[in-house]
PDB file of C-alpha atoms in Angstrom:
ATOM      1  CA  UNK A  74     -68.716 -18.861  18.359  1.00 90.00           C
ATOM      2  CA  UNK A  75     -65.948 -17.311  20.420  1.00 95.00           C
ATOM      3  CA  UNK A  76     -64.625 -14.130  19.127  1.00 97.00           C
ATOM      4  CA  UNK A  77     -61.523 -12.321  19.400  1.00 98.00           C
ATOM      5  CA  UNK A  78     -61.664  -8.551  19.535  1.00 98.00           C
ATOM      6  CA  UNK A  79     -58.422  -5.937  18.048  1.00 98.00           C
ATOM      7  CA  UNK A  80     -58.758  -2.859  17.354  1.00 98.00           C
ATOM      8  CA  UNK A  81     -58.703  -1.862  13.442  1.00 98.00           C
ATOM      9  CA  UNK A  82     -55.468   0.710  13.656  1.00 98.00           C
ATOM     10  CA  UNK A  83     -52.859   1.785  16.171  1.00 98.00           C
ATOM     11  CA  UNK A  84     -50.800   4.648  15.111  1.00 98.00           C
ATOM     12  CA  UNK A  85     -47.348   5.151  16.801  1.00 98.00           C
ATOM     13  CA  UNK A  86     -44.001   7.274  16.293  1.00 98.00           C
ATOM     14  CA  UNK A  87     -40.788   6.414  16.205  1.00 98.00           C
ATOM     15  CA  UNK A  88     -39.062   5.671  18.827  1.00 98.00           C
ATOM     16  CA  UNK A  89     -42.306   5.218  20.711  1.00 98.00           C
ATOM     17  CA  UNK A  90     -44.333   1.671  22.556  1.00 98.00           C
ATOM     18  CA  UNK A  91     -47.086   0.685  20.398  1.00 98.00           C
ATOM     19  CA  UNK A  92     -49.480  -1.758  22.392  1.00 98.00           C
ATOM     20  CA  UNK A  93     -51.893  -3.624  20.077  1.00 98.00           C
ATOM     21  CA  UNK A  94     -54.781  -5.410  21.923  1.00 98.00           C
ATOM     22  CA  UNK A  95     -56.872  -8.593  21.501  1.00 98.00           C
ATOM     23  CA  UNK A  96     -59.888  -9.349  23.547  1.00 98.00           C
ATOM     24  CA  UNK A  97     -61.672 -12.568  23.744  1.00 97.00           C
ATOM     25  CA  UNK A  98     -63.588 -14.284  26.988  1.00 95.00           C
ATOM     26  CA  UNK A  99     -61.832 -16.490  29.531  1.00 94.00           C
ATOM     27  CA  UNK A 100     -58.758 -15.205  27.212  1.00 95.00           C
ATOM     28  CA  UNK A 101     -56.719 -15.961  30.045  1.00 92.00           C
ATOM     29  CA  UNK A 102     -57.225 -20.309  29.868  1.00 93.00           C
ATOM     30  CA  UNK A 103     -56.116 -19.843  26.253  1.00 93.00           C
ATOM     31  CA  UNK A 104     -52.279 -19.818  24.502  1.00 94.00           C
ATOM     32  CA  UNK A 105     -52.427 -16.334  22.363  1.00 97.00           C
ATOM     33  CA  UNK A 106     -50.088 -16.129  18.989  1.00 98.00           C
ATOM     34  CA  UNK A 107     -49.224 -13.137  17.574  1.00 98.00           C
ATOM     35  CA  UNK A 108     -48.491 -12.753  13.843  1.00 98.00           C
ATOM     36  CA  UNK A 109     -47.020  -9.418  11.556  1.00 98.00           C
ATOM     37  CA  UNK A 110     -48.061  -9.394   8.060  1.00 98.00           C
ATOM     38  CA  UNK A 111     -46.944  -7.356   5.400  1.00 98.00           C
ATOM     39  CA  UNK A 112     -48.543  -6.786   1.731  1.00 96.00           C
ATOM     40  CA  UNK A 113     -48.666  -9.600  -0.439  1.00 96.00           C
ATOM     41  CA  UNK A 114     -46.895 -11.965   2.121  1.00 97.00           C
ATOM     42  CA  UNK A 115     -47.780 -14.582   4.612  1.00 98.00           C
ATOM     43  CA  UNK A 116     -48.036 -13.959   8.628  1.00 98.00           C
ATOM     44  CA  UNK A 117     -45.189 -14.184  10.561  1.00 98.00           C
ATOM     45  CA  UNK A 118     -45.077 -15.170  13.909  1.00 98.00           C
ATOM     46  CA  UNK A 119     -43.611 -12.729  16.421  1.00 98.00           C
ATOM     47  CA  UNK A 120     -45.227 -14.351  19.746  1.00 98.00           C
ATOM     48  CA  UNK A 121     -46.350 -17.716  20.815  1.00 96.00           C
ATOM     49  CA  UNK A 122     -47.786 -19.306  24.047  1.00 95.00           C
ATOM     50  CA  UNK A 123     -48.449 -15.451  25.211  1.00 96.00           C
ATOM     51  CA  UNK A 124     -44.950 -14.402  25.967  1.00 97.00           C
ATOM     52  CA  UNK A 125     -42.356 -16.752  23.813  1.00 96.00           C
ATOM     53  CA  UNK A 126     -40.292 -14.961  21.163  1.00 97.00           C
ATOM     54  CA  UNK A 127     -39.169 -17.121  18.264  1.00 96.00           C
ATOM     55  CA  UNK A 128     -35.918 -16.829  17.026  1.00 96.00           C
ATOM     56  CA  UNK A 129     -34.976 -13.535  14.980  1.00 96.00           C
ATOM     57  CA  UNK A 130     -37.704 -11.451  16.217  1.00 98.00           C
ATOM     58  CA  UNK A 131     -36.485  -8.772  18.199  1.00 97.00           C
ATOM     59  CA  UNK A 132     -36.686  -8.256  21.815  1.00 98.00           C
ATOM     60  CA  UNK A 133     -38.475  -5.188  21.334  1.00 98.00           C
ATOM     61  CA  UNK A 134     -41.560  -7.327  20.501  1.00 98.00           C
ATOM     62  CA  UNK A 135     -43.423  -8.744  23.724  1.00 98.00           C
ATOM     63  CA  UNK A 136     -46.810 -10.266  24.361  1.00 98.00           C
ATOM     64  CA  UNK A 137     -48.934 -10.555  27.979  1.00 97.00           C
ATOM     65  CA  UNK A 138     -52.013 -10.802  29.526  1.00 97.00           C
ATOM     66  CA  UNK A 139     -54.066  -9.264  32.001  1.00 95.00           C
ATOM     67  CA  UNK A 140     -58.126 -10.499  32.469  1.00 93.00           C
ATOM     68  CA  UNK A 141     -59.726 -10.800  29.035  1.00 95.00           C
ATOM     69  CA  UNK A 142     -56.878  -9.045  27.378  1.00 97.00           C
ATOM     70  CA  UNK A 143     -54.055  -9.896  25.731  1.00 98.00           C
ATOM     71  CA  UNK A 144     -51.393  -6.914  24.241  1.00 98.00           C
ATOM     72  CA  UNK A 145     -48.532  -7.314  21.728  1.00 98.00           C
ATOM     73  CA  UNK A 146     -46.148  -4.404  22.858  1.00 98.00           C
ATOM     74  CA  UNK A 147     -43.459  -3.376  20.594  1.00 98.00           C
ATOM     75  CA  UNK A 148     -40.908  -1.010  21.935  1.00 98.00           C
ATOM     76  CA  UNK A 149     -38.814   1.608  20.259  1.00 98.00           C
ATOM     77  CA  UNK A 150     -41.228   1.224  16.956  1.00 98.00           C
ATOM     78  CA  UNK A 151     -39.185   1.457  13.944  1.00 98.00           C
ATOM     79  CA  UNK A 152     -40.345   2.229  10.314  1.00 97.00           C
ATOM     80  CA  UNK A 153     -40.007  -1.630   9.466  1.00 97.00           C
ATOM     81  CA  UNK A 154     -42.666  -2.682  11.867  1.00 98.00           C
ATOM     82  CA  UNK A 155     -45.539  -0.872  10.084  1.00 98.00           C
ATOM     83  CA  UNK A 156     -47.611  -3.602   8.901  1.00 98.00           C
ATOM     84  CA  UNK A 157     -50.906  -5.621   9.895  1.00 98.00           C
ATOM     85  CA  UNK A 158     -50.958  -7.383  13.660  1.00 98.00           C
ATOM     86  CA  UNK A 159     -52.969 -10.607  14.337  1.00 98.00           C
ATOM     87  CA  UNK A 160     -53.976 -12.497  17.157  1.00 98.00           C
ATOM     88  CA  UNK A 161     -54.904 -15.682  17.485  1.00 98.00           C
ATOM     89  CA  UNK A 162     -56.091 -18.809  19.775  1.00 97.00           C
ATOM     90  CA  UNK A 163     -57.080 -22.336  19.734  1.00 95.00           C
ATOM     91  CA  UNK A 164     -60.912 -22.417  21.156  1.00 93.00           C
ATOM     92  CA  UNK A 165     -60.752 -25.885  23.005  1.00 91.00           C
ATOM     93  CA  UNK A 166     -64.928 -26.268  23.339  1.00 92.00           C
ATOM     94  CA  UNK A 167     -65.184 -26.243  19.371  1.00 91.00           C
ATOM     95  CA  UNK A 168     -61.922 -27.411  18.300  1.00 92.00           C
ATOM     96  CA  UNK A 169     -61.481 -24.367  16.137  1.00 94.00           C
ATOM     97  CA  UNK A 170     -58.833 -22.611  15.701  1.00 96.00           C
ATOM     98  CA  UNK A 171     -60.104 -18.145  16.086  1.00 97.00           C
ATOM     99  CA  UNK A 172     -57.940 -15.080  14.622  1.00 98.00           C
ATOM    100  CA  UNK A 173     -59.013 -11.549  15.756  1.00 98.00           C
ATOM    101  CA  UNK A 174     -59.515  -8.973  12.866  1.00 98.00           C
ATOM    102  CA  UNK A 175     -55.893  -7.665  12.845  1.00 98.00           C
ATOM    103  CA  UNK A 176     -55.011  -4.514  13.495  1.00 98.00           C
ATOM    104  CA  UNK A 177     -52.976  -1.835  11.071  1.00 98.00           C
ATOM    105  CA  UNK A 178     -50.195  -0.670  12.496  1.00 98.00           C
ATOM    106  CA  UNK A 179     -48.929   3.016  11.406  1.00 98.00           C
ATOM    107  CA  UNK A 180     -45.527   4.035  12.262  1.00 98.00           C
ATOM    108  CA  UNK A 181     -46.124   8.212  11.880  1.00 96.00           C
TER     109      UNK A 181
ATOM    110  CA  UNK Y 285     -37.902 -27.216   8.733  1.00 84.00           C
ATOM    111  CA  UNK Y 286     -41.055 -28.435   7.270  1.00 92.00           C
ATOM    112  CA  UNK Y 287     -42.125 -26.413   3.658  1.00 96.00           C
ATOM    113  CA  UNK Y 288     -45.411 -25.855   2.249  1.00 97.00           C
ATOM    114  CA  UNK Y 289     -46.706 -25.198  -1.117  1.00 98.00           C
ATOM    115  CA  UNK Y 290     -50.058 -24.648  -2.195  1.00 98.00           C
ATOM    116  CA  UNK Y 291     -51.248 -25.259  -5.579  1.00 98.00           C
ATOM    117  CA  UNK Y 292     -54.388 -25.434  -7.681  1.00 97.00           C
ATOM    118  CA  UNK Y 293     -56.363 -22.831  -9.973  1.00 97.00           C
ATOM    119  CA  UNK Y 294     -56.192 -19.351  -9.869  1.00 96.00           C
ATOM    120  CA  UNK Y 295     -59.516 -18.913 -11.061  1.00 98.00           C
ATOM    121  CA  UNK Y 296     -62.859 -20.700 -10.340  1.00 98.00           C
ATOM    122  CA  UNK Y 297     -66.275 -19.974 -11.857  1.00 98.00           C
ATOM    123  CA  UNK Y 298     -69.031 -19.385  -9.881  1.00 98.00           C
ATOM    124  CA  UNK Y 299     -71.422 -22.525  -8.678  1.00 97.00           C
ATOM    125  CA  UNK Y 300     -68.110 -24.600  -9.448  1.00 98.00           C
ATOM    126  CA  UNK Y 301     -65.846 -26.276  -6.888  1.00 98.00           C
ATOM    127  CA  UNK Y 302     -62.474 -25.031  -5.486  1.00 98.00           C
ATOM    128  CA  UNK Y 303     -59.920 -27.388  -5.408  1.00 98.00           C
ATOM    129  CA  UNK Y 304     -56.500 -26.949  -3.656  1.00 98.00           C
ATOM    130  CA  UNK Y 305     -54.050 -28.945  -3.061  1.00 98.00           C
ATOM    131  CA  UNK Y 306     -50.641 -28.608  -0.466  1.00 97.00           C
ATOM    132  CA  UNK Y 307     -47.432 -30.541  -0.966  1.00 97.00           C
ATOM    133  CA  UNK Y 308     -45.702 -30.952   2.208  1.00 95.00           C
ATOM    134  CA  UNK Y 309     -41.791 -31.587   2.554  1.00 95.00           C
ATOM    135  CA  UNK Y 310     -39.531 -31.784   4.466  1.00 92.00           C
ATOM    136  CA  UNK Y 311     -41.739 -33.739   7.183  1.00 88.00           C
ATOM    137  CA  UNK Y 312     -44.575 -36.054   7.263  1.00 86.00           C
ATOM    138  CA  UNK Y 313     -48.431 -35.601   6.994  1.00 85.00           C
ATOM    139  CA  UNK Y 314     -49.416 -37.860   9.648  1.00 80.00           C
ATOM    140  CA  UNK Y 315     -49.348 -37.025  12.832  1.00 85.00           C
ATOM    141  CA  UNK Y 316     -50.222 -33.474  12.699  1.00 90.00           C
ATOM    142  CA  UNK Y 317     -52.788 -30.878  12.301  1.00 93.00           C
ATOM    143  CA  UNK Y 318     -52.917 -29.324   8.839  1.00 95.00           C
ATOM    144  CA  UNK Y 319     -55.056 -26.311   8.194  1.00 97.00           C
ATOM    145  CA  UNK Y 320     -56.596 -24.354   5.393  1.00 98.00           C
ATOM    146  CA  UNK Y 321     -56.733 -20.491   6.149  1.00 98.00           C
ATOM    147  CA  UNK Y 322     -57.797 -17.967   4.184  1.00 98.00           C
ATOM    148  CA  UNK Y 323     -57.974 -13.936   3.356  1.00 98.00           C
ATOM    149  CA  UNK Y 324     -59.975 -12.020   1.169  1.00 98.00           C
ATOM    150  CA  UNK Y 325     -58.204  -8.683  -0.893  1.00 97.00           C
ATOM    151  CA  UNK Y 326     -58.042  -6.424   2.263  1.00 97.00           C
ATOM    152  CA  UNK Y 327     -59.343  -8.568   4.655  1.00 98.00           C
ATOM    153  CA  UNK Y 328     -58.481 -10.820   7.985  1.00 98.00           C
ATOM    154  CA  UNK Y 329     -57.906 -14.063   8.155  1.00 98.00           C
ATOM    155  CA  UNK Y 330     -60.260 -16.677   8.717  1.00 98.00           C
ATOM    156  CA  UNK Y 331     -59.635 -20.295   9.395  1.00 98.00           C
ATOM    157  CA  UNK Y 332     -61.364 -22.712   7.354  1.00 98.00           C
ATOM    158  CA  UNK Y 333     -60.582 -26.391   8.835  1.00 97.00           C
ATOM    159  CA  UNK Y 334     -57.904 -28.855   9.717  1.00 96.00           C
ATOM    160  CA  UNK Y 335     -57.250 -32.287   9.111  1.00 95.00           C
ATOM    161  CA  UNK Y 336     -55.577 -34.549  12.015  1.00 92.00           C
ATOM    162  CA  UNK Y 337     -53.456 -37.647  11.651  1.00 80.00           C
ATOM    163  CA  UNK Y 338     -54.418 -38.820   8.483  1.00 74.00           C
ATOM    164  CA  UNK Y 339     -58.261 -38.423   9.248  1.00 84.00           C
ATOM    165  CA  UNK Y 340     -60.356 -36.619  11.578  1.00 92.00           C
ATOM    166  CA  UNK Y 341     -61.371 -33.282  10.904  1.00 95.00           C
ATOM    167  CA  UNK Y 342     -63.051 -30.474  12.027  1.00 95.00           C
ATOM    168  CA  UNK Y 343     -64.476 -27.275  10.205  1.00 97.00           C
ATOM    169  CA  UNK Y 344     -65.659 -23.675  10.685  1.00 96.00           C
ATOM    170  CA  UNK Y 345     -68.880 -23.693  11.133  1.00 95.00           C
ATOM    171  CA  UNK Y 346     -69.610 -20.779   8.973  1.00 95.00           C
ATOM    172  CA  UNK Y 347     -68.516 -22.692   6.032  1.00 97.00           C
ATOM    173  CA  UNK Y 348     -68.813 -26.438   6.996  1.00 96.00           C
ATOM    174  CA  UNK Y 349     -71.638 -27.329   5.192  1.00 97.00           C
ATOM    175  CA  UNK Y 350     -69.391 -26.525   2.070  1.00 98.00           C
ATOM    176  CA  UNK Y 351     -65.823 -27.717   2.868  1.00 98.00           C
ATOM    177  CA  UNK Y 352     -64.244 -30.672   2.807  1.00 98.00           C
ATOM    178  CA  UNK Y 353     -60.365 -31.013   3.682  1.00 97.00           C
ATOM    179  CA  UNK Y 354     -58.331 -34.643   2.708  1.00 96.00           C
ATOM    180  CA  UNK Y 355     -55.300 -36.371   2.739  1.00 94.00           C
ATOM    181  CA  UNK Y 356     -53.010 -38.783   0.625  1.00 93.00           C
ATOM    182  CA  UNK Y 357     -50.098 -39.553   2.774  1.00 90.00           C
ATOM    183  CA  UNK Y 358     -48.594 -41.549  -0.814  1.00 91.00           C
ATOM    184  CA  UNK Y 359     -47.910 -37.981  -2.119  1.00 93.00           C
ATOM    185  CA  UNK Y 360     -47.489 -36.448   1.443  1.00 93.00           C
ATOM    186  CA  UNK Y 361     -50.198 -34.021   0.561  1.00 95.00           C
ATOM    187  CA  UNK Y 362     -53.433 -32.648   1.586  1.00 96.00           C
ATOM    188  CA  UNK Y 363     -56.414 -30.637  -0.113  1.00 97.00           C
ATOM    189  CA  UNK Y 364     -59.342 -28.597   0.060  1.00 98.00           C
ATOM    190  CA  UNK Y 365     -62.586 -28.654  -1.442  1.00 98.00           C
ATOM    191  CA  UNK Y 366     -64.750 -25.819  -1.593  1.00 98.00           C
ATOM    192  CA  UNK Y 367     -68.180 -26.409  -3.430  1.00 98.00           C
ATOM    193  CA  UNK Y 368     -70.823 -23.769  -4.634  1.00 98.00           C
ATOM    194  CA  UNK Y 369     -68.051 -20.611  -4.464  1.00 98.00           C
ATOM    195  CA  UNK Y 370     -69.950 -16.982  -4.952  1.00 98.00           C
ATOM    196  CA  UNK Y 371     -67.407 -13.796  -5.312  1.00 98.00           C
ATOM    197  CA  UNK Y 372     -67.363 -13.885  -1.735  1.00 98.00           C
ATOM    198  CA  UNK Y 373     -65.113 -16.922  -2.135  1.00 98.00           C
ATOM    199  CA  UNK Y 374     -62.190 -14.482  -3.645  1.00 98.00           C
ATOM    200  CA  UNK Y 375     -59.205 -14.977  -1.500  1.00 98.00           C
ATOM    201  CA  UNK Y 376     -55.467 -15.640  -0.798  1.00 98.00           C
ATOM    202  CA  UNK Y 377     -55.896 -19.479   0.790  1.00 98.00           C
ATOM    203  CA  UNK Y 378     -52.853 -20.587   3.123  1.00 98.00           C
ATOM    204  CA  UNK Y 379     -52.577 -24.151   3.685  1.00 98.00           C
ATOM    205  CA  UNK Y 380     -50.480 -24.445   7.275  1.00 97.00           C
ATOM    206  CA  UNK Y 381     -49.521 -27.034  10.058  1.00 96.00           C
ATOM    207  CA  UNK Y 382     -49.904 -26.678  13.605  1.00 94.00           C
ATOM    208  CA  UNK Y 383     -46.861 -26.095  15.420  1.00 92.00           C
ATOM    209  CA  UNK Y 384     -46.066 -26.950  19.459  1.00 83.00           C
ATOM    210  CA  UNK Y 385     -49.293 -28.348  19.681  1.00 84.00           C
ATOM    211  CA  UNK Y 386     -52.613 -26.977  18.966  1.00 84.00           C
ATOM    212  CA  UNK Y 387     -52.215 -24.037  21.366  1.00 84.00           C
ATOM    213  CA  UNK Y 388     -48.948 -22.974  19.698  1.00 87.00           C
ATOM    214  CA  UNK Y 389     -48.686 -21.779  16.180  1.00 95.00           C
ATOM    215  CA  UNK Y 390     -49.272 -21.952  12.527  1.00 97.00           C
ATOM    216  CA  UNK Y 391     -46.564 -22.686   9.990  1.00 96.00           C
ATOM    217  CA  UNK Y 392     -47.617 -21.259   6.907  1.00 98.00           C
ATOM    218  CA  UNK Y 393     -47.650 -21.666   3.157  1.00 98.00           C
ATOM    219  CA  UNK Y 394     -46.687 -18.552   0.730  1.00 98.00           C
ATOM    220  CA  UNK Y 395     -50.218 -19.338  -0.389  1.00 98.00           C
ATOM    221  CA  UNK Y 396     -52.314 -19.087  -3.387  1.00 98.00           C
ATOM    222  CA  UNK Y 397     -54.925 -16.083  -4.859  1.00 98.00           C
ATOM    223  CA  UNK Y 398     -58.050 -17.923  -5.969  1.00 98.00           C
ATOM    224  CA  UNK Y 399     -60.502 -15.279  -7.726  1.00 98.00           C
ATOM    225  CA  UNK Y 400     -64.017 -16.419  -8.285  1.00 98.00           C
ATOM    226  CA  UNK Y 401     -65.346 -15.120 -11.410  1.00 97.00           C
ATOM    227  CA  UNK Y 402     -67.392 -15.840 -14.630  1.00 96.00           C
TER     228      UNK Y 402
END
């Protein structure tokens, strides 16, 4: 089953680019979402279709891709961005739908 | 904007089946993918199946010999079924529909804590 690889935490300070990765084979052929979650609520999306920004996230939130990685970055971190990062895909050989562990962002 | 709202018992016995159900509105079941995704206390999430237009569906493999996901477009709703739940079961379950396509995204219910316990 494909997989999709994050790393558990990223710590960042204020003011500072925090770059969350998510790797997964042939990564590139696939559209990558990116959710925020905070405690006790659902995900939120904050990228789709690698790059797109939905309405009312900020521009300091940006997604890309380079070989069998894919990277949230989120510039100028700010207290209010602490919170758990997911990415996910749509696996077209199962018809599954894969999320990657998450990964913790700490804003020091 | 379509809203979702997942309901069903908060607590399930071990052995016994988990039942769920979503009430769609503003928007129509069919035809879309709707999904059941779900996170144990401290834990990722996990997607668990989907249901498309009314009828075909298609489950993770780690649990498919378990799961069953339905429809009833009269009450604009689908469900989950979960048989033979162990502690392991213990999770917040999000029902969700696939937005932009099945590459784009998931919109998502508040969802719904579902402890398995005697």
């Amino acid at each position: 089953s494909y997989v999709l690889t994050q790393p558990p935490s990223v710590s960042v300070a204020p003011g500072k680019t925090a770059r969350i990765t998510c790797g997964g084979n042939n990564i590139g052929s696939k559209g990558v979402v990116w959710y925020q979650q905070t405690p006790g609520q659902a995900p939120v999306l904050v990228i789709y279709y690698d790059s797109d920004r939905p309405s009312g996230i900020p521009e300091r939130f940006s997604g890309s891709k380079s070989g069998n990685t894919a990277t949230l970055t989120i510039s100028r971190v700010e207290a209010g961005d602490e919170a758990d990062y997911y990415c996910q895909v749509w696996e077209s050989s199962s018809d599954h739908w894969v999320f990657g562990g998450g990964t913790k962002l700490t804003v020091l | 904007q379509v809203q979702l709202q997942e309901s069903g018992p908060g607590l399930v016995k071990p052995s016994e089946t988990l039942s769920l159900t979503c009430t769609v509105s503003g928007g129509y079941i069919s035809p879309h993918y709707w999904s059941w995704i779900r996170q144990p206390p401290g834990k990722g999430l996990e997607w668990i199946g989907y249901i498309y237009n009314s009828g075909n569906t298609n489950y993770n493999s780690s649990l498919k010999s378990r799961v069953t996901i339905s429809v009833d477009t009269s009450k604009n709703q689908f469900s989950l079924n979960l048989s033979s739940v162990t502690a392991a079961d213990t999770a917040v379950y999000y029902c969700a529909r696939a937005e932009a396509g099945v590459m784009g995204y998931f919109n998502w219910g508040q969802g719904t804590l579902v402890t398995v316990s005697s």
